[in-house]
PDB file of C-alpha atoms in Angstrom:
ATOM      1  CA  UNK A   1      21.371   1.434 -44.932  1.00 47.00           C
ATOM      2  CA  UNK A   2      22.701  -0.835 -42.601  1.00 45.00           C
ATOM      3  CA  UNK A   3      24.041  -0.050 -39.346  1.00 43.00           C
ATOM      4  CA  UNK A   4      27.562  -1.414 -37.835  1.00 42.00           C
ATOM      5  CA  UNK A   5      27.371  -2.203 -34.198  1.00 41.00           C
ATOM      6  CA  UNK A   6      30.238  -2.595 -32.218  1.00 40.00           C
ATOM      7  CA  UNK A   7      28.265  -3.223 -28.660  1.00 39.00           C
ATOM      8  CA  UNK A   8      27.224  -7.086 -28.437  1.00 37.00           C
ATOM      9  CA  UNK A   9      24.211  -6.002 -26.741  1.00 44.00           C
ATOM     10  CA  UNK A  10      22.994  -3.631 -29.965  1.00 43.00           C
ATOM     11  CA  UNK A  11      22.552  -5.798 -32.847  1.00 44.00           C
ATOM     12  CA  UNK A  12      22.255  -4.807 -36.784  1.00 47.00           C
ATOM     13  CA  UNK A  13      18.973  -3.916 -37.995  1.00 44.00           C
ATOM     14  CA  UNK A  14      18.778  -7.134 -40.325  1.00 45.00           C
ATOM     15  CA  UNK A  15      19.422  -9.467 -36.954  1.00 47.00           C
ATOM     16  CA  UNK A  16      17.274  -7.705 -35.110  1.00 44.00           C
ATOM     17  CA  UNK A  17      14.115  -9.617 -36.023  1.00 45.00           C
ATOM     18  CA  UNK A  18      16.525 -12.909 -36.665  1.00 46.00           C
ATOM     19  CA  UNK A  19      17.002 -13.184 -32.619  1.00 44.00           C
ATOM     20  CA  UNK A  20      13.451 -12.740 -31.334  1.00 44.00           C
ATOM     21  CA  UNK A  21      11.905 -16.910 -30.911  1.00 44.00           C
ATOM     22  CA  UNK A  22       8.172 -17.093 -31.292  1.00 45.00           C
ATOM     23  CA  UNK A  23       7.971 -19.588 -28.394  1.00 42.00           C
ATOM     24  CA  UNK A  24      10.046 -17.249 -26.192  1.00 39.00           C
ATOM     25  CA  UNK A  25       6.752 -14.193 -26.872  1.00 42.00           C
ATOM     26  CA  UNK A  26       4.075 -17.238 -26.323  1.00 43.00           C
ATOM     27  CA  UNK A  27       5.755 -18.510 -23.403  1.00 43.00           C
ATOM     28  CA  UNK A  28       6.174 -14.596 -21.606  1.00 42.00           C
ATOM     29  CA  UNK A  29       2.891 -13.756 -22.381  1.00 40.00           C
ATOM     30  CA  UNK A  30       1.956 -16.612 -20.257  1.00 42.00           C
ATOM     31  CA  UNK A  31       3.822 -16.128 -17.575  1.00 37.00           C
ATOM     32  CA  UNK A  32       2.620 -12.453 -18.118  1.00 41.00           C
ATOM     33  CA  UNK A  33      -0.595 -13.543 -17.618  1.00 40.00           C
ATOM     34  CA  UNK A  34      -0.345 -16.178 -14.929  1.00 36.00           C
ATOM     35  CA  UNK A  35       1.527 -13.187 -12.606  1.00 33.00           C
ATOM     36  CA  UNK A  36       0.270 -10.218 -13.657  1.00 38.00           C
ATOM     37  CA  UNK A  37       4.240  -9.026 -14.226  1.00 36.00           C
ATOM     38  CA  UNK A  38       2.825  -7.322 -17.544  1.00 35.00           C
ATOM     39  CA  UNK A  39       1.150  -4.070 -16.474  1.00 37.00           C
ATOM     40  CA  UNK A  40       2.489  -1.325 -17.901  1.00 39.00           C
ATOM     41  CA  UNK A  41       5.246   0.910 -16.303  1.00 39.00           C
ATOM     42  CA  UNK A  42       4.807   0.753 -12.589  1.00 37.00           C
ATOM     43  CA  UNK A  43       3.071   4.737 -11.237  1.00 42.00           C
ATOM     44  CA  UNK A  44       6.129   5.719  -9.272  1.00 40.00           C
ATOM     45  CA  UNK A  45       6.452   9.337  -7.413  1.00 38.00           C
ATOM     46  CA  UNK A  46       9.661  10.158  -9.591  1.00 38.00           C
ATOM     47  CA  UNK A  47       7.203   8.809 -12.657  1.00 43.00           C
ATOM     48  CA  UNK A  48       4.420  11.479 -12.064  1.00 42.00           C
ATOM     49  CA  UNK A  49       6.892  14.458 -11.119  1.00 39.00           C
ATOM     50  CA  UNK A  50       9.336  13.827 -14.276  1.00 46.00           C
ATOM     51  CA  UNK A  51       9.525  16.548 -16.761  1.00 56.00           C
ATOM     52  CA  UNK A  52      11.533  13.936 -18.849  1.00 79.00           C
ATOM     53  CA  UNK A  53      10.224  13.966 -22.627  1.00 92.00           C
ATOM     54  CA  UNK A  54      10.344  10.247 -24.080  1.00 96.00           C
ATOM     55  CA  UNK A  55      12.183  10.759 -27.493  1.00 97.00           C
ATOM     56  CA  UNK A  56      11.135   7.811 -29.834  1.00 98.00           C
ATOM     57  CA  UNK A  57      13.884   8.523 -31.499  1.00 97.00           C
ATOM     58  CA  UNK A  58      15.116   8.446 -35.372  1.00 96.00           C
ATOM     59  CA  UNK A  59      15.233   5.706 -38.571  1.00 97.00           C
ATOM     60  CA  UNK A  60      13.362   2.369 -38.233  1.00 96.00           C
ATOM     61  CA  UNK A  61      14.259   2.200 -34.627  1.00 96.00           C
ATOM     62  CA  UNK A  62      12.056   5.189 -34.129  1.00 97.00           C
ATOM     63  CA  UNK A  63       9.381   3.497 -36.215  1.00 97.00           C
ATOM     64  CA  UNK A  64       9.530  -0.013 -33.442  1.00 97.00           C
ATOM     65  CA  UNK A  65       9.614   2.404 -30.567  1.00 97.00           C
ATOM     66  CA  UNK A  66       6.392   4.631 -31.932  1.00 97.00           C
ATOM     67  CA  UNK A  67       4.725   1.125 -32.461  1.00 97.00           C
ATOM     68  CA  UNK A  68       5.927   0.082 -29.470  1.00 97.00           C
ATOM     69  CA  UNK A  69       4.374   3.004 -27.144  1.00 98.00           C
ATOM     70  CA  UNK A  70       1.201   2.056 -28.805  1.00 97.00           C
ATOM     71  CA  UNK A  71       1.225  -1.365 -28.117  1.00 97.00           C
ATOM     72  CA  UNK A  72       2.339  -0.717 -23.987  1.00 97.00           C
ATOM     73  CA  UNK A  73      -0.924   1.474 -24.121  1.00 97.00           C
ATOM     74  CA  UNK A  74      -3.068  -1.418 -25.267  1.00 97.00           C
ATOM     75  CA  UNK A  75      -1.877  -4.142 -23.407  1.00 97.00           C
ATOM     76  CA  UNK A  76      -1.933  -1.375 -20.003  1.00 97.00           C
ATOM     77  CA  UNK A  77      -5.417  -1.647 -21.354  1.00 98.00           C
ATOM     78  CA  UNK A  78      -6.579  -4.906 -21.808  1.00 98.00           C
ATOM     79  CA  UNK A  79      -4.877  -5.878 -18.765  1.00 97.00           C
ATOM     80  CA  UNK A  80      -7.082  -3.996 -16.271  1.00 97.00           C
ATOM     81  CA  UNK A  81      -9.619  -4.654 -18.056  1.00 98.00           C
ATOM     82  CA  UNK A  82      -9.463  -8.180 -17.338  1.00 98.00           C
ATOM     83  CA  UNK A  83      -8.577  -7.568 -13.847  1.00 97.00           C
ATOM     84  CA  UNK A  84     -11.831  -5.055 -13.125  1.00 97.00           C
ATOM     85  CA  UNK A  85     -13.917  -6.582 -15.595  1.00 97.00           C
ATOM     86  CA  UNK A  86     -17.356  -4.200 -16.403  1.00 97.00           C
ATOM     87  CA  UNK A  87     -20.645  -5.171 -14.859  1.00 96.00           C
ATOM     88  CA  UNK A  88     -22.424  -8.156 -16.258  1.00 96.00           C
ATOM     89  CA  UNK A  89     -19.376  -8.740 -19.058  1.00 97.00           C
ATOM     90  CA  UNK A  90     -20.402 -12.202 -20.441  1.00 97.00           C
ATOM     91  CA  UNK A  91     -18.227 -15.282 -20.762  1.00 97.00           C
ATOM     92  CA  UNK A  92     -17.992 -14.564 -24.724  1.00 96.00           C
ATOM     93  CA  UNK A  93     -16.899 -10.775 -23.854  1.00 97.00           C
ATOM     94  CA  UNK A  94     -14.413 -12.046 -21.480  1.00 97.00           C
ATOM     95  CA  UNK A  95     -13.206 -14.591 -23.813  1.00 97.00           C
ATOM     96  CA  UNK A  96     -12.875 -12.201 -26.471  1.00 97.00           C
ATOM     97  CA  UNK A  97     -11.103  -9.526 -24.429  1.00 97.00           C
ATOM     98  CA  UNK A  98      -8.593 -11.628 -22.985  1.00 97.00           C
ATOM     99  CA  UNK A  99      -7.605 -13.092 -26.615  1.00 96.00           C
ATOM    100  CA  UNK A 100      -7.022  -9.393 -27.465  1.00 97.00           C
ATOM    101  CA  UNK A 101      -5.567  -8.886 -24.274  1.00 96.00           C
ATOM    102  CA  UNK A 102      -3.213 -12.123 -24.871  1.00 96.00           C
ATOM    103  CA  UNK A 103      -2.444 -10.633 -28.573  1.00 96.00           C
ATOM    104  CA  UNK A 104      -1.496  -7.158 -27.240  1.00 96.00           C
ATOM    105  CA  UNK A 105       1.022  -8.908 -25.095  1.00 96.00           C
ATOM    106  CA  UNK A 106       3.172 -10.042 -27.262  1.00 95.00           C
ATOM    107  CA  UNK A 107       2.776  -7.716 -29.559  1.00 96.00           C
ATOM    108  CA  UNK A 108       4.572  -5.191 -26.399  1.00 96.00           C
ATOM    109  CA  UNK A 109       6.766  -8.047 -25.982  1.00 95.00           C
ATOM    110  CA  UNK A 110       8.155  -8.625 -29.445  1.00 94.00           C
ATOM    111  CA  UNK A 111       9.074  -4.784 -29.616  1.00 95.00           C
ATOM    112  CA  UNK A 112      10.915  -4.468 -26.505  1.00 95.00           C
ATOM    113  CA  UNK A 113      12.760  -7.501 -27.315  1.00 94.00           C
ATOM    114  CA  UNK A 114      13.560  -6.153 -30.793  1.00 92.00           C
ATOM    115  CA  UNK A 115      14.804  -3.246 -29.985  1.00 95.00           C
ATOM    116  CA  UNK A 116      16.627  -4.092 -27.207  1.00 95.00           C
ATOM    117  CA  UNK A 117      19.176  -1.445 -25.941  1.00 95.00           C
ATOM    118  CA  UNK A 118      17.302   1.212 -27.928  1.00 96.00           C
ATOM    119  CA  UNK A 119      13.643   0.464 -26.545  1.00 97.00           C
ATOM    120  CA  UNK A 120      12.311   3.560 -24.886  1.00 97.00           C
ATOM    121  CA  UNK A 121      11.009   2.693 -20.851  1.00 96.00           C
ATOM    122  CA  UNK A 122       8.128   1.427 -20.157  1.00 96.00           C
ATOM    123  CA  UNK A 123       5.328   4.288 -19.739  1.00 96.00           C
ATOM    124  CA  UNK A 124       2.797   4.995 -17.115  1.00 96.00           C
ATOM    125  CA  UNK A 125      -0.680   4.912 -18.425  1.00 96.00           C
ATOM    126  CA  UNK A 126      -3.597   7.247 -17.575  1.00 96.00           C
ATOM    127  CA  UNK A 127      -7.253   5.746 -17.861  1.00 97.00           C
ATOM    128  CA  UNK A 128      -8.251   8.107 -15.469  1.00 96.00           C
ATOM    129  CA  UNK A 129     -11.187   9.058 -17.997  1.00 96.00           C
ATOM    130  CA  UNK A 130     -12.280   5.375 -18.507  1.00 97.00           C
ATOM    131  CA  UNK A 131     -14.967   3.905 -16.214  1.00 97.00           C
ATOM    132  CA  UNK A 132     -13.920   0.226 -15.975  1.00 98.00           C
ATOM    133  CA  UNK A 133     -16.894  -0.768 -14.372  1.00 98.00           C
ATOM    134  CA  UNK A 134     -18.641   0.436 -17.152  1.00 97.00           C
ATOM    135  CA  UNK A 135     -19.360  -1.964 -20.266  1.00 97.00           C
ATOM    136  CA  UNK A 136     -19.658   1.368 -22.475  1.00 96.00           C
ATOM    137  CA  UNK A 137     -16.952   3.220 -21.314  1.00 97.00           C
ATOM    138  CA  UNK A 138     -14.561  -0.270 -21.665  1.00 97.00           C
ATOM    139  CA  UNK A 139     -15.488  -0.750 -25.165  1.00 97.00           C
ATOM    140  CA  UNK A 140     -15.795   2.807 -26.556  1.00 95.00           C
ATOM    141  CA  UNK A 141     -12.254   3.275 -25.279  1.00 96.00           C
ATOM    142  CA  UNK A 142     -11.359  -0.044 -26.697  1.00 97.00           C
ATOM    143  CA  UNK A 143     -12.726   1.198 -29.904  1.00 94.00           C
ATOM    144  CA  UNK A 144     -10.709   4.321 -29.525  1.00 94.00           C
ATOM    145  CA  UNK A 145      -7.875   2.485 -29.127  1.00 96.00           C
ATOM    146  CA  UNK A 146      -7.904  -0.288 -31.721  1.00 95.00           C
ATOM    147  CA  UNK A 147      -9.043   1.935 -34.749  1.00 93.00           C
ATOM    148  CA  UNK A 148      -6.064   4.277 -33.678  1.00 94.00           C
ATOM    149  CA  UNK A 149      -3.865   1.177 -33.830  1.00 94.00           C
ATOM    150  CA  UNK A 150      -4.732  -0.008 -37.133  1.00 94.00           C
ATOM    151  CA  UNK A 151      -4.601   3.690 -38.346  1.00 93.00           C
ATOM    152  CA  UNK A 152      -1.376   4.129 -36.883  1.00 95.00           C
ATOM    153  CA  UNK A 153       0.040   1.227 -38.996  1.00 95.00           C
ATOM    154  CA  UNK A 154      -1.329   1.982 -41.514  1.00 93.00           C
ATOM    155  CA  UNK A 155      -0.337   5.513 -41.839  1.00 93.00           C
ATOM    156  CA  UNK A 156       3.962   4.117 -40.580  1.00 95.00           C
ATOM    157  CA  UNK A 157       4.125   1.608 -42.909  1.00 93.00           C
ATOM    158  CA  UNK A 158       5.791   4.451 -46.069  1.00 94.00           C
ATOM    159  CA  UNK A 159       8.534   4.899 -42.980  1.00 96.00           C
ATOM    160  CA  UNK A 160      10.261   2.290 -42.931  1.00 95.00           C
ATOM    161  CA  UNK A 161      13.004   0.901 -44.902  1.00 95.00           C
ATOM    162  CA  UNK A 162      13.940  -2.307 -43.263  1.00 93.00           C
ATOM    163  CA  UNK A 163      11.744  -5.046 -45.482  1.00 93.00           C
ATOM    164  CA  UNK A 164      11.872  -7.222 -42.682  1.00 92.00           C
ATOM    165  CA  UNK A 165      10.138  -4.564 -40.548  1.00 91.00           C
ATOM    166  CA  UNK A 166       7.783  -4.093 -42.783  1.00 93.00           C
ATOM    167  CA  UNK A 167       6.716  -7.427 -42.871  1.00 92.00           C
ATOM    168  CA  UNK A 168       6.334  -7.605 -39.278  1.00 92.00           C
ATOM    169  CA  UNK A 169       4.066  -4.650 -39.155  1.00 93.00           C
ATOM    170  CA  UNK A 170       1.982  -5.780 -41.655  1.00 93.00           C
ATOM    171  CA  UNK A 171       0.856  -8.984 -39.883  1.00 93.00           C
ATOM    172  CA  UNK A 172       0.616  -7.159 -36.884  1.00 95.00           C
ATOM    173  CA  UNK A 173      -1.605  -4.382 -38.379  1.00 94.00           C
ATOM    174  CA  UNK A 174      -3.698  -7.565 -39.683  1.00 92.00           C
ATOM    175  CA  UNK A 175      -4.433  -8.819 -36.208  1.00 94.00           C
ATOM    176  CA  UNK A 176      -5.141  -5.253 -34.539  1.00 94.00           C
ATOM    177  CA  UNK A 177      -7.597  -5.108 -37.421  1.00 91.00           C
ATOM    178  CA  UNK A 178      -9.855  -8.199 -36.516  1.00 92.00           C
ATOM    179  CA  UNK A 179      -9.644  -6.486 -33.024  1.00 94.00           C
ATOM    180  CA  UNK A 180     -11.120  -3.602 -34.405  1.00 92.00           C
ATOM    181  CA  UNK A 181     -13.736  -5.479 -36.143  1.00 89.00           C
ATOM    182  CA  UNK A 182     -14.587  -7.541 -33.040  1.00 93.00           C
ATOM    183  CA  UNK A 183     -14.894  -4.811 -30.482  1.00 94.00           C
ATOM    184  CA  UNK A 184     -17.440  -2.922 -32.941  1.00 91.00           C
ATOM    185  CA  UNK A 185     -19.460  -6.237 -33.460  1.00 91.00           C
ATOM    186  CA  UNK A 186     -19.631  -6.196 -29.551  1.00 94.00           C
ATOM    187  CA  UNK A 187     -20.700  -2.216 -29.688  1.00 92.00           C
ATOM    188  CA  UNK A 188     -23.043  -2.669 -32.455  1.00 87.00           C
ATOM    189  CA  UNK A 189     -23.266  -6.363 -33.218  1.00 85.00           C
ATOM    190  CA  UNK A 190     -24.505  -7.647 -36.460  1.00 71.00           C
ATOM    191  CA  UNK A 191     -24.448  -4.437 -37.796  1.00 60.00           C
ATOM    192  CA  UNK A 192     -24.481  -3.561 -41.442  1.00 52.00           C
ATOM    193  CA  UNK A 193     -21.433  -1.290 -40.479  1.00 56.00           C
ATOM    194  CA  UNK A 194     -18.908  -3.837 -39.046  1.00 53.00           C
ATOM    195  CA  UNK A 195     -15.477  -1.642 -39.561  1.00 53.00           C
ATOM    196  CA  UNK A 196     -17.277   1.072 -37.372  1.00 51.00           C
ATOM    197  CA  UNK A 197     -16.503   3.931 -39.897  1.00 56.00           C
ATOM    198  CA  UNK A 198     -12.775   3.427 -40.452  1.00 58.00           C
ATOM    199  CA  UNK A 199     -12.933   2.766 -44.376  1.00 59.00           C
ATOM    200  CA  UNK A 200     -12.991   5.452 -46.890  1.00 60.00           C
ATOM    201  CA  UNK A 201     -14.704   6.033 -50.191  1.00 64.00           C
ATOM    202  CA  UNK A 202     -12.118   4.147 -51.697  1.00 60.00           C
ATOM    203  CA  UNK A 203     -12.565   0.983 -49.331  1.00 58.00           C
ATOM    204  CA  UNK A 204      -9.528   1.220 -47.686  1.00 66.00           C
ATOM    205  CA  UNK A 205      -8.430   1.443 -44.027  1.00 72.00           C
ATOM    206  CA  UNK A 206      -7.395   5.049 -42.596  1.00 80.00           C
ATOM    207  CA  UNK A 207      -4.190   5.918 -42.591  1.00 88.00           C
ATOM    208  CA  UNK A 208      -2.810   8.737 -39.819  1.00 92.00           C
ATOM    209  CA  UNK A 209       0.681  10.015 -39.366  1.00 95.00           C
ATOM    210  CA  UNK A 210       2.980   9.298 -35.769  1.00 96.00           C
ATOM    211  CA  UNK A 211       2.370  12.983 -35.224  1.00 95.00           C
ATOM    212  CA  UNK A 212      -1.378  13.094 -35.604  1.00 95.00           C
ATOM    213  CA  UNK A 213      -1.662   9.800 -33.789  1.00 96.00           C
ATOM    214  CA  UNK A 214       0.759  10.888 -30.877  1.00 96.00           C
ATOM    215  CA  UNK A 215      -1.099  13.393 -30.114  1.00 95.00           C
ATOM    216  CA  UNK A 216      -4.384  11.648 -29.753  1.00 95.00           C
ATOM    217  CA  UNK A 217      -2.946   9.270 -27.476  1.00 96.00           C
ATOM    218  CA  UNK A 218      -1.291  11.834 -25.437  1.00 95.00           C
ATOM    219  CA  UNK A 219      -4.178  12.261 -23.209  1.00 96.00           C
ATOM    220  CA  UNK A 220      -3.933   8.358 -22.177  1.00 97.00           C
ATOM    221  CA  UNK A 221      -0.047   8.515 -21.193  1.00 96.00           C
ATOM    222  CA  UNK A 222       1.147  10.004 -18.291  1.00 95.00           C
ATOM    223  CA  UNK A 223       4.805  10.468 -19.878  1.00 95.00           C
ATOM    224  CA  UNK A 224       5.299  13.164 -22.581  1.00 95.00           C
ATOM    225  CA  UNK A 225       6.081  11.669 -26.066  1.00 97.00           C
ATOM    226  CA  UNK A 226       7.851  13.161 -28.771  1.00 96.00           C
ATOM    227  CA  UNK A 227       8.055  11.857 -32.281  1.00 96.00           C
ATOM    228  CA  UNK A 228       9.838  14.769 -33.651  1.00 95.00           C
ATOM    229  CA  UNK A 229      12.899  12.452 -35.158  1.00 96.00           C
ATOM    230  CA  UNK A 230      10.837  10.212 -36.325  1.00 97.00           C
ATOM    231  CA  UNK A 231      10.978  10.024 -40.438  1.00 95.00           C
ATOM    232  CA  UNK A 232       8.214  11.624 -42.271  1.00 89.00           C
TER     233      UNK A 232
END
C-alpha cells in the first residue's frame, strides 16, 4: 500500500527509486574512490561504547535498510582491501577486486540515497578476524561474504511488495552473483565446482532469511542489528 508523506524530505515509496540518477551513483563512487570518503562508519569512542541497537525497521523500507547493512559491510570490505592489498596479489586480482570493490559502492550508495530520511547510520565494521595481508584470509572472507549476499537476496526477495524494489534487487542480486563466481574461480580456479557449493539439488541458488543472515554477519559489525520488524 502506498504511503502519504507529508515531509518533502520523505518521499512515497513509488518515487523513491524515480529520484535516484545513475550518473549521480557512477560519479560518487568515483569520487569515493579518488578520496577514500567511502569507508564505512568512522570507529568513534561513542561508536564502540553505544549500547544503541540499530532497528532496520518495518515494510519495504526495512527490506532497503537490511540490504543496505549488507552492502556497507562489503564495500567496508573491499575498500581495505584495496588499501592493504595481500602479499603478492597480482594485477588481475587487483583488477578484479577493485571492480567488485567499485560495484559494492554504489550498490551502498544507491540504498542510502533511496531511503533517504529512513536509512539507518552508517555502521562500524569489525575485520578484526581477517588477516589482510593474507591472500587466504582476504578471499575466504570475501567468499563468506559474497555467497551470504547472494543468499541474502535471494532469501528477501518474497518480502517485498514494492515491484519496483523488486526489480532493483534482482539486478543487484545478479551482479553480487558473478562476484561470487569470480572470487571462487580465484580460490579454486578452473574448477569443476565454480558456484563454490551454493546451488542445491534442484540447481538453484540458496536462499536464507534476514534473521538467519543477520546473525551470521553479526560477528563482522561492531553495532548490534535487529531485524525483528522486518516482514517475514
Amino acid at each position: 500500500m502506498k504511503k502519504t508523506l507529508t515531509q518533502p524530505s520523505e518521499p512515497s515509496d513509488s518515487a523513491m527509486l524515480a529520484r535516484v540518477d545513475r550518473r549521480y551513483f557512477l560519479r560518487s563512487a568515483g569520487v569515493a574512490a579518488a578520496t577514500g570518503a567511502f569507508i564505512l562508519g568512522a570507529c568513534t569512542e561513542q561508536d564502540l561504547m553505544s549500547d544503541d541497537t540499530v532497528d532496520l525497521g518495518e515494510g519495504d523500507f526495512g527490506i532497503l535498510n537490511y540490504a543496505y547493512a549488507l552492502e556497507q559491510l562489503e564495500a567496508a570490505f573491499y575498500t581495505q582491501v584495496m588499501m592493504t592489498p595481500y602479499l603478492n596479489m597480482t594485477d588481475m586480482e587487483k583488477w578484479i577486486l577493485t571492480d567488485i570493490r567499485d560495484h559494492e559502492i554504489v550498490h551502498r550508495e544507491f540504498f542510502k540515497t533511496a531511503l533517504g530520511s529512513k536509512a539507518i547510520k552508517g555502521l562500524t565494521p569489525n575485520f578484526s578476524a581477517i588477516d589482510f595481508a593474507d591472500r587466504k584470509s582476504v578471499l575466504g572472507a570475501a567468499k563468506l561474504f559474497e555467497d551470504t549476499g547472494v543468499a541474502a537476496y535471494n532469501g528477501a526477495g518474497k518480502l517485498i511488495k514494492d515491484v519496483n524494489y523488486l526489480l532493483v534487487a534482482g539486478k543487484i542480486v545478479s551482479v553480487e552473483a558473478r562476484h561470487a563466481s569470480a572470487i571462487a574461480d580465484l580460490i579454486n580456479p578452473n574448477a569443476l565446482e565454480f558456484a563454490g557449493g551454493q546451488i542445491n539439488n534442484m540447481g538453484l541458488e540458496n536462499a536464507f532469511s534476514p534473521s538467519v543472515i543477520l546473525s551470521g554477519v553479526q560477528p563482522f559489525v561492531m553495532d548490534k542489528i535487529s531485524g525483528k520488524n522486518l516482514p517475514r
